[in-house]
Amino acid sequence: MNILLKNIKQLIGITDDSSIIKRGKAQGEVGTIDNAYLVVRNHTIESFGPMSECPEMNMDSHDCAGRLVMPMYVDSHTHMIFAESRSGEMSQRLHGKTYQEIAESGGGILNSAAKLRSLSEQQLYDAAQERIGNAIKQGTGAIEIKSGYGLTIEDEMKMLRVIRILKQLSPTPIKATFLGAHALPEEFKNNKDVYMHLVCNEMLPRIAGEGLADYIDIFCETGYFSLDDLKHVIEAGEKHGLKAKVHVNQFSSFGAVKMACEMGALSVDHLEVMNNDDYSALANSNTIATGLPLCSLFLDIPYTPGRQLIDKNIPLAIASDFNPGSAPSSNLNLAFGLACSQMKLTPEEAFNALTYNAAFAMEVQDEVGSIQIGKKANLIITKPANGLADIPYWFGESMIGSVLI
Ligand code: NIG
Ligand code: FE
């Protein structure tokens, strides 16, 4: 696509280099140009600048008067492939059951796994494609997708093959994460070590052998997988060339952040429950902290302490966690609002967490996540707006006018 966007009220998220993640003070710095133009050629950002320097172009143009233009969000943590809703769990929760209690009584991840096993690749693909289309309309322009609802070799590979097809056919960059250690299947209830062996020594070699995954993940949590399991999964991933992006500290803190950071994880995600050791481990590492505010809202659990993380110079990304159990929403506009009102981020900090930093959390920072010459022109054109703060301010609403992808 070739197009000239002109009279842009404000062009937001400009960078001239994407080699360093934003942390501390830089997390709140956003490059902008008022009254700007931007040229898209071959789906790529070719040039931009103030309208006073807008070149005469022989191409279609679009008047963006009164509107903001910014990079699309990057969703670095989703479980986009699943069979169906678990809306029945909501009323259980309203009657006082916790996420963990629902899982123990036959709901939760194992319930999703049972349903997914009966669906074909085509059925899963169709459902996921629709969800991706919906996310794109809400401003998401790159997506990480996890397996983890298969929990057998065949079904984990089935999920990852669906992601591979999505990678080929979707207009957004997509990354695949193998999450075999998501929950312990019923048949291994008293044999966790056997299941872990299956994940690390049977599933992973086949999956990596076919190039089906970019990353490895584990749900390290009381009642799910232990520190030892975390260590084995990260080591096994390393052996097969997969970096780790891990679920830690959603409900409890017991050393997983430290271990993941020391073992070089790309990101540690959730972090609703944090202690001092967790902060120091992150501050002394290159691991990215990822907050998932839609999960906190939906489960009514604490929000990731985004303010503290930024104040401690830890790079923060924000993602949706879109999944049928703890975050049935891919709406990053709402996440933006919550990042400000609940996690106490400034609009600029939240914006960087949802775009530039999130791109690092799925290693697509050379392609997307900011307005930079040569990057993909995956752009949001807002409705008429005063400035960036309008997006989190109109929380639960959408300021997306249109997207260019
Ligand atoms: O990130 N916590 C583990 N995994 C997902 C929830 C999965 C589910 O409930 O289906 C999460 O919250
Ligand atoms: Fe998750």
Short mmCIF file of C-alpha atoms and ligand atoms in Angstrom, two decimals:
data_model
loop_
_atom_site.label_atom_id
_atom_site.label_comp_id
_atom_site.label_asym_id
_atom_site.label_seq_id
_atom_site.Cartn_x
_atom_site.Cartn_y
_atom_site.Cartn_z
CA MET A 1 0.00 0.00 0.00
CA ASN A 2 1.19 3.52 -0.84
CA ILE A 3 -0.43 6.48 0.86
CA LEU A 4 0.36 9.95 2.15
CA LEU A 5 -1.15 10.82 5.53
CA LYS A 6 -1.30 14.58 5.87
CA ASN A 7 -2.36 17.24 8.37
CA ILE A 8 -1.85 14.76 11.23
CA LYS A 9 -2.65 16.66 14.41
CA GLN A 10 0.10 14.80 16.22
CA LEU A 11 2.36 11.97 15.05
CA ILE A 12 3.18 9.94 18.16
CA GLY A 13 5.84 7.34 19.01
CA ILE A 14 8.69 8.49 16.79
CA THR A 15 12.10 6.86 17.18
CA ASP A 16 15.25 6.94 15.11
CA ASP A 17 16.75 3.83 16.64
CA SER A 18 15.17 0.73 18.17
CA SER A 19 18.17 -0.94 19.72
CA ILE A 20 17.52 -0.10 23.37
CA ILE A 21 14.43 -0.81 25.42
CA LYS A 22 12.95 2.10 27.38
CA ARG A 23 13.35 1.97 31.14
CA GLY A 24 13.14 4.48 34.00
CA LYS A 25 12.88 8.06 32.75
CA ALA A 26 13.06 6.91 29.12
CA GLN A 27 9.90 4.81 29.63
CA GLY A 28 8.02 8.12 29.75
CA GLU A 29 9.66 9.69 26.71
CA VAL A 30 7.65 9.70 23.49
CA GLY A 31 8.80 11.38 20.29
CA THR A 32 6.10 13.49 18.62
CA ILE A 33 5.62 15.96 15.76
CA ASP A 34 2.64 18.31 15.68
CA ASN A 35 0.94 18.98 12.35
CA ALA A 36 2.78 16.22 10.55
CA TYR A 37 2.78 14.12 7.40
CA LEU A 38 3.77 10.50 6.91
CA VAL A 39 4.44 8.60 3.70
CA VAL A 40 3.73 4.88 3.44
CA ARG A 41 5.31 3.04 0.53
CA ASN A 42 5.10 -0.73 0.06
CA HIS A 43 3.52 -1.10 3.50
CA THR A 44 6.57 0.58 5.03
CA ILE A 45 7.11 3.96 6.66
CA GLU A 46 9.13 5.83 4.04
CA SER A 47 9.30 9.31 5.52
CA PHE A 48 7.57 11.71 7.90
CA GLY A 49 8.00 15.24 9.23
CA PRO A 50 6.22 18.53 9.79
CA MET A 51 3.56 19.48 7.21
CA SER A 52 5.67 22.52 6.30
CA GLU A 53 8.16 20.04 4.79
CA CYS A 54 5.61 17.72 3.17
CA PRO A 55 6.87 16.83 -0.31
CA GLU A 56 4.64 16.92 -3.40
CA MET A 57 3.71 13.26 -3.82
CA ASN A 58 2.01 11.56 -6.70
CA MET A 59 0.06 9.13 -4.54
CA ASP A 60 -3.25 8.74 -2.74
CA SER A 61 -3.51 10.93 0.29
CA HIS A 62 -5.62 10.87 3.42
CA ASP A 63 -6.44 13.94 5.49
CA CYS A 64 -5.87 13.27 9.22
CA ALA A 65 -6.85 16.73 10.46
CA GLY A 66 -7.66 16.66 14.18
CA ARG A 67 -6.44 13.08 14.52
CA LEU A 68 -3.43 11.39 16.06
CA VAL A 69 -1.36 8.81 14.21
CA MET A 70 0.64 6.25 16.17
CA PRO A 71 2.05 2.73 15.84
CA MET A 72 -0.37 -0.12 16.46
CA TYR A 73 -0.14 -1.86 19.83
CA VAL A 74 2.02 -4.96 20.23
CA ASP A 75 0.38 -7.77 22.20
CA SER A 76 3.32 -9.76 23.54
CA HIS A 77 1.30 -12.25 25.63
CA THR A 78 -1.87 -14.00 24.45
CA HIS A 79 -3.54 -17.38 24.47
CA MET A 80 -5.46 -16.57 21.28
CA ILE A 81 -6.02 -20.24 20.30
CA PHE A 82 -8.75 -21.83 22.35
CA ALA A 83 -11.89 -23.82 21.73
CA GLU A 84 -14.61 -21.87 23.45
CA SER A 85 -15.62 -19.50 26.20
CA ARG A 86 -15.59 -20.48 29.87
CA SER A 87 -18.25 -17.96 30.78
CA GLY A 88 -19.82 -20.45 33.19
CA GLU A 89 -16.83 -19.91 35.48
CA MET A 90 -17.81 -16.31 35.95
CA SER A 91 -20.89 -17.15 37.97
CA GLN A 92 -18.85 -19.64 40.03
CA ARG A 93 -16.49 -16.79 40.81
CA LEU A 94 -19.39 -14.52 41.69
CA HIS A 95 -20.45 -17.16 44.19
CA GLY A 96 -17.09 -16.87 45.87
CA LYS A 97 -14.92 -19.50 44.21
CA THR A 98 -11.37 -18.48 43.33
CA TYR A 99 -9.57 -19.09 40.03
CA GLN A 100 -7.64 -21.92 41.71
CA GLU A 101 -10.75 -23.51 43.26
CA ILE A 102 -12.53 -23.49 39.91
CA ALA A 103 -9.53 -25.21 38.34
CA GLU A 104 -9.49 -27.83 41.10
CA SER A 105 -13.17 -28.60 40.55
CA GLY A 106 -12.85 -29.46 36.86
CA GLY A 107 -12.82 -26.01 35.27
CA GLY A 108 -9.82 -23.95 34.33
CA ILE A 109 -7.06 -24.80 31.91
CA LEU A 110 -7.82 -28.55 31.88
CA ASN A 111 -11.38 -27.81 30.87
CA SER A 112 -10.12 -25.72 27.95
CA ALA A 113 -7.73 -28.54 27.04
CA ALA A 114 -10.50 -31.14 26.98
CA LYS A 115 -12.53 -28.95 24.63
CA LEU A 116 -9.62 -28.10 22.36
CA ARG A 117 -8.68 -31.73 21.85
CA SER A 118 -11.96 -32.38 20.03
CA LEU A 119 -11.49 -29.57 17.50
CA SER A 120 -9.71 -29.78 14.17
CA GLU A 121 -6.91 -27.51 13.04
CA GLN A 122 -9.31 -25.85 10.65
CA GLN A 123 -11.84 -25.12 13.40
CA LEU A 124 -9.14 -23.68 15.63
CA TYR A 125 -7.76 -21.63 12.78
CA ASP A 126 -11.15 -20.16 11.92
CA ALA A 127 -11.82 -19.15 15.52
CA ALA A 128 -8.35 -17.66 15.97
CA GLN A 129 -8.49 -15.77 12.71
CA GLU A 130 -11.70 -14.11 13.78
CA ARG A 131 -10.18 -13.17 17.13
CA ILE A 132 -7.12 -11.73 15.43
CA GLY A 133 -9.34 -9.71 13.10
CA ASN A 134 -11.13 -8.33 16.12
CA ALA A 135 -7.85 -7.48 17.88
CA ILE A 136 -6.60 -5.69 14.78
CA LYS A 137 -9.73 -3.55 14.69
CA GLN A 138 -8.97 -2.56 18.27
CA GLY A 139 -5.48 -1.44 17.31
CA THR A 140 -3.29 -4.51 17.80
CA GLY A 141 -0.64 -4.90 15.11
CA ALA A 142 1.62 -7.75 16.34
CA ILE A 143 0.71 -10.78 18.45
CA GLU A 144 2.46 -13.48 20.46
CA ILE A 145 0.34 -16.63 20.78
CA LYS A 146 0.89 -19.52 23.19
CA SER A 147 0.02 -23.18 23.02
CA GLY A 148 -0.90 -24.75 26.36
CA TYR A 149 -4.46 -25.98 25.84
CA GLY A 150 -3.34 -29.20 24.17
CA LEU A 151 -1.17 -30.81 26.85
CA THR A 152 -0.49 -33.90 24.69
CA ILE A 153 2.16 -34.03 21.96
CA GLU A 154 -0.47 -34.18 19.22
CA ASP A 155 -2.62 -31.39 20.59
CA GLU A 156 0.22 -29.03 21.48
CA MET A 157 1.59 -29.55 17.96
CA LYS A 158 -1.88 -29.00 16.54
CA MET A 159 -2.08 -25.62 18.27
CA LEU A 160 1.39 -24.64 17.11
CA ARG A 161 0.63 -25.66 13.52
CA VAL A 162 -2.41 -23.39 13.63
CA ILE A 163 -0.14 -20.57 14.78
CA ARG A 164 2.25 -21.36 11.93
CA ILE A 165 -0.58 -20.93 9.41
CA LEU A 166 -1.66 -17.71 11.12
CA LYS A 167 1.93 -16.48 10.77
CA GLN A 168 1.74 -17.09 7.04
CA LEU A 169 -1.69 -15.60 6.46
CA SER A 170 -2.12 -12.85 9.04
CA PRO A 171 -1.18 -9.25 8.21
CA THR A 172 0.42 -8.90 11.67
CA PRO A 173 3.77 -10.28 12.79
CA ILE A 174 3.08 -13.31 15.00
CA LYS A 175 5.34 -15.25 17.38
CA ALA A 176 4.61 -18.72 18.75
CA THR A 177 5.30 -19.88 22.30
CA PHE A 178 5.28 -23.48 23.48
CA LEU A 179 3.46 -23.69 26.83
CA GLY A 180 3.31 -27.45 27.43
CA ALA A 181 3.79 -26.82 31.17
CA HIS A 182 0.54 -24.89 31.54
CA ALA A 183 -1.34 -27.31 33.80
CA LEU A 184 -0.82 -30.92 34.83
CA PRO A 185 -3.17 -33.22 32.88
CA GLU A 186 -5.40 -35.43 35.02
CA GLU A 187 -3.63 -38.61 33.88
CA PHE A 188 -0.32 -37.32 35.33
CA LYS A 189 -1.86 -36.10 38.58
CA ASN A 190 0.50 -38.14 40.72
CA ASN A 191 3.33 -38.15 38.21
CA LYS A 192 4.36 -34.59 37.58
CA ASP A 193 7.95 -35.62 36.84
CA VAL A 194 6.78 -37.94 34.10
CA TYR A 195 4.79 -35.12 32.51
CA MET A 196 7.73 -32.72 32.81
CA HIS A 197 9.90 -35.31 31.12
CA LEU A 198 7.35 -35.56 28.33
CA VAL A 199 7.31 -31.76 27.92
CA CYS A 200 11.08 -31.28 27.94
CA ASN A 201 12.31 -34.45 26.27
CA GLU A 202 9.55 -35.47 23.90
CA MET A 203 7.29 -32.55 23.04
CA LEU A 204 9.99 -29.89 22.89
CA PRO A 205 12.46 -31.73 20.62
CA ARG A 206 9.71 -32.45 18.10
CA ILE A 207 8.29 -28.96 18.27
CA ALA A 208 11.69 -27.32 17.99
CA GLY A 209 12.70 -29.79 15.30
CA GLU A 210 9.82 -28.63 13.14
CA GLY A 211 10.48 -24.96 13.93
CA LEU A 212 7.02 -24.62 15.43
CA ALA A 213 7.95 -22.38 18.39
CA ASP A 214 9.88 -19.18 18.92
CA TYR A 215 9.74 -19.24 22.74
CA ILE A 216 9.08 -21.52 25.68
CA ASP A 217 6.79 -20.78 28.63
CA ILE A 218 5.63 -22.38 31.89
CA PHE A 219 2.95 -21.49 34.45
CA CYS A 220 5.19 -21.37 37.53
CA GLU A 221 2.73 -21.06 40.40
CA THR A 222 1.64 -22.77 43.60
CA GLY A 223 -0.53 -25.72 42.58
CA TYR A 224 0.82 -25.72 39.02
CA PHE A 225 4.58 -25.90 38.34
CA SER A 226 7.50 -25.45 40.75
CA LEU A 227 10.83 -23.65 40.71
CA ASP A 228 12.49 -26.92 39.74
CA ASP A 229 10.12 -27.26 36.82
CA LEU A 230 10.87 -23.68 35.80
CA LYS A 231 14.59 -24.45 35.80
CA HIS A 232 14.12 -27.57 33.69
CA VAL A 233 11.89 -25.84 31.17
CA ILE A 234 14.23 -22.89 30.71
CA GLU A 235 17.24 -25.21 30.37
CA ALA A 236 15.42 -27.42 27.89
CA GLY A 237 14.37 -24.36 25.90
CA GLU A 238 17.95 -23.15 25.83
CA LYS A 239 19.13 -26.48 24.53
CA HIS A 240 16.76 -26.11 21.61
CA GLY A 241 17.44 -22.43 20.99
CA LEU A 242 14.20 -21.11 22.51
CA LYS A 243 14.25 -18.16 24.90
CA ALA A 244 11.86 -18.16 27.82
CA LYS A 245 8.82 -15.96 28.39
CA VAL A 246 7.29 -17.19 31.62
CA HIS A 247 4.15 -16.92 33.77
CA VAL A 248 5.36 -16.02 37.27
CA ASN A 249 4.08 -14.34 40.44
CA GLN A 250 0.42 -14.28 39.44
CA PHE A 251 -0.75 -15.43 42.86
CA SER A 252 2.44 -15.96 44.85
CA SER A 253 6.11 -15.04 45.02
CA PHE A 254 8.64 -17.78 45.75
CA GLY A 255 11.78 -17.04 43.77
CA ALA A 256 10.59 -17.58 40.21
CA VAL A 257 11.40 -14.04 39.08
CA LYS A 258 14.97 -14.34 40.36
CA MET A 259 15.48 -17.70 38.72
CA ALA A 260 14.00 -16.60 35.39
CA CYS A 261 16.06 -13.40 35.36
CA GLU A 262 19.27 -15.21 36.25
CA MET A 263 18.60 -17.75 33.54
CA GLY A 264 18.18 -15.01 30.95
CA ALA A 265 14.42 -15.12 30.31
CA LEU A 266 13.28 -12.62 27.70
CA SER A 267 10.27 -11.65 29.81
CA VAL A 268 8.56 -12.45 33.09
CA ASP A 269 4.83 -11.97 32.82
CA HIS A 270 2.01 -11.32 35.37
CA LEU A 271 3.96 -10.13 38.48
CA GLU A 272 0.81 -9.25 40.41
CA VAL A 273 2.54 -10.35 43.63
CA MET A 274 6.03 -8.90 44.06
CA ASN A 275 8.57 -8.76 46.89
CA ASN A 276 11.90 -6.94 47.24
CA ASP A 277 13.96 -9.83 45.91
CA ASP A 278 11.82 -9.91 42.79
CA TYR A 279 12.43 -6.21 42.15
CA SER A 280 16.19 -6.49 42.67
CA ALA A 281 16.46 -9.52 40.41
CA LEU A 282 14.68 -7.63 37.63
CA ALA A 283 16.64 -4.42 38.17
CA ASN A 284 19.89 -6.36 37.78
CA SER A 285 18.92 -8.19 34.60
CA ASN A 286 17.88 -7.63 31.00
CA THR A 287 14.56 -9.40 31.50
CA ILE A 288 11.43 -7.44 30.60
CA ALA A 289 8.59 -7.16 33.13
CA THR A 290 5.17 -7.63 31.53
CA GLY A 291 1.97 -6.51 33.24
CA LEU A 292 -1.42 -7.93 32.26
CA PRO A 293 -4.03 -5.49 33.62
CA LEU A 294 -7.01 -7.09 31.85
CA CYS A 295 -6.39 -10.26 33.87
CA SER A 296 -6.26 -8.24 37.11
CA LEU A 297 -9.51 -6.51 36.24
CA PHE A 298 -11.29 -9.71 35.31
CA LEU A 299 -10.11 -11.89 38.21
CA ASP A 300 -10.16 -8.98 40.67
CA ILE A 301 -6.59 -9.61 41.74
CA PRO A 302 -3.87 -6.98 42.36
CA TYR A 303 -2.46 -5.05 39.42
CA THR A 304 1.18 -5.48 38.47
CA PRO A 305 2.94 -2.64 40.35
CA GLY A 306 3.85 -0.77 37.19
CA ARG A 307 4.71 2.48 38.94
CA GLN A 308 7.22 0.76 41.23
CA LEU A 309 8.75 -1.23 38.37
CA ILE A 310 9.38 1.90 36.32
CA ASP A 311 10.68 3.81 39.35
CA LYS A 312 13.14 0.97 39.93
CA ASN A 313 14.42 1.34 36.38
CA ILE A 314 12.87 -1.94 35.17
CA PRO A 315 11.58 -1.95 31.58
CA LEU A 316 7.83 -2.53 31.53
CA ALA A 317 5.68 -3.96 28.75
CA ILE A 318 1.91 -4.39 28.91
CA ALA A 319 -0.07 -7.09 27.10
CA SER A 320 -3.62 -8.47 27.08
CA ASP A 321 -3.16 -12.11 28.25
CA PHE A 322 -6.25 -12.74 26.08
CA ASN A 323 -7.55 -16.20 27.16
CA PRO A 324 -10.87 -17.82 28.07
CA GLY A 325 -10.13 -18.19 31.80
CA SER A 326 -8.49 -15.10 33.23
CA ALA A 327 -8.71 -12.40 30.56
CA PRO A 328 -11.40 -12.83 27.91
CA SER A 329 -10.53 -9.58 26.18
CA SER A 330 -7.93 -8.53 23.64
CA ASN A 331 -8.77 -4.85 24.06
CA LEU A 332 -5.50 -3.03 24.60
CA ASN A 333 -7.30 0.33 24.64
CA LEU A 334 -8.86 -0.79 27.90
CA ALA A 335 -5.48 -2.06 29.09
CA PHE A 336 -4.12 1.43 28.33
CA GLY A 337 -6.80 2.99 30.54
CA LEU A 338 -6.11 0.54 33.38
CA ALA A 339 -2.35 1.06 33.08
CA CYS A 340 -2.94 4.71 33.92
CA SER A 341 -5.81 4.56 36.41
CA GLN A 342 -4.75 1.40 38.26
CA MET A 343 -1.02 0.91 37.64
CA LYS A 344 -0.37 4.66 37.98
CA LEU A 345 1.53 5.06 34.74
CA THR A 346 1.56 8.30 32.80
CA PRO A 347 -0.05 8.04 29.34
CA GLU A 348 3.44 8.21 27.81
CA GLU A 349 4.77 5.38 30.00
CA ALA A 350 1.75 3.22 29.25
CA PHE A 351 2.02 3.97 25.53
CA ASN A 352 5.66 2.81 25.46
CA ALA A 353 4.71 -0.29 27.49
CA LEU A 354 2.05 -1.18 24.89
CA THR A 355 4.11 -0.44 21.79
CA TYR A 356 7.88 0.01 21.82
CA ASN A 357 8.71 -2.10 24.89
CA ALA A 358 6.16 -4.78 24.07
CA ALA A 359 7.86 -5.16 20.67
CA PHE A 360 11.08 -6.06 22.53
CA ALA A 361 9.13 -8.60 24.61
CA MET A 362 8.45 -10.53 21.39
CA GLU A 363 11.57 -9.42 19.51
CA VAL A 364 9.84 -7.56 16.71
CA GLN A 365 11.33 -4.17 17.60
CA ASP A 366 13.02 -3.90 14.21
CA GLU A 367 9.68 -4.28 12.45
CA VAL A 368 7.01 -2.57 14.56
CA GLY A 369 6.38 -0.68 17.81
CA SER A 370 7.28 2.85 16.77
CA ILE A 371 7.18 5.38 13.97
CA GLN A 372 10.56 4.87 12.37
CA ILE A 373 11.69 4.92 8.78
CA GLY A 374 11.75 1.38 7.41
CA LYS A 375 9.34 -0.10 9.96
CA LYS A 376 6.05 -1.67 8.93
CA ALA A 377 3.30 0.90 8.48
CA ASN A 378 1.01 -0.75 11.03
CA LEU A 379 -0.66 2.42 12.18
CA ILE A 380 -3.56 3.66 14.26
CA ILE A 381 -5.39 6.76 13.08
CA THR A 382 -7.46 7.92 16.05
CA LYS A 383 -10.81 9.58 16.15
CA PRO A 384 -10.52 13.35 16.58
CA ALA A 385 -8.55 13.78 19.82
CA ASN A 386 -6.72 16.37 21.91
CA GLY A 387 -3.67 14.23 22.58
CA LEU A 388 -2.37 10.86 23.72
CA ALA A 389 -4.04 11.15 27.14
CA ASP A 390 -7.45 10.96 25.45
CA ILE A 391 -6.94 7.23 24.90
CA PRO A 392 -6.62 6.13 28.56
CA TYR A 393 -9.01 8.90 29.61
CA TRP A 394 -11.89 7.50 27.51
CA PHE A 395 -11.33 4.15 29.20
CA GLY A 396 -13.48 1.27 28.04
CA GLU A 397 -14.24 3.30 24.92
CA SER A 398 -12.27 3.17 21.73
CA MET A 399 -10.45 6.13 20.27
CA ILE A 400 -9.46 4.07 17.23
CA GLY A 401 -10.73 5.79 14.09
CA SER A 402 -9.13 3.35 11.68
CA VAL A 403 -6.07 1.17 11.34
CA LEU A 404 -3.65 0.84 8.47
CA ILE A 405 -2.02 -2.57 8.33
O1 NIG B 1 -2.09 -16.16 31.91
N1 NIG B 1 -2.14 -18.25 34.38
C1 NIG B 1 -2.04 -19.08 33.49
N2 NIG B 1 -2.50 -18.99 32.26
C2 NIG B 1 -3.46 -18.02 31.83
C3 NIG B 1 -4.85 -18.43 32.17
C4 NIG B 1 -5.23 -19.64 31.46
C5 NIG B 1 -6.65 -20.06 31.68
O2 NIG B 1 -7.25 -19.82 32.76
O3 NIG B 1 -7.17 -20.67 30.75
C6 NIG B 1 -3.11 -16.66 32.35
O4 NIG B 1 -3.80 -16.06 33.18
FE FE B 2 -1.12 -15.89 30.21
#
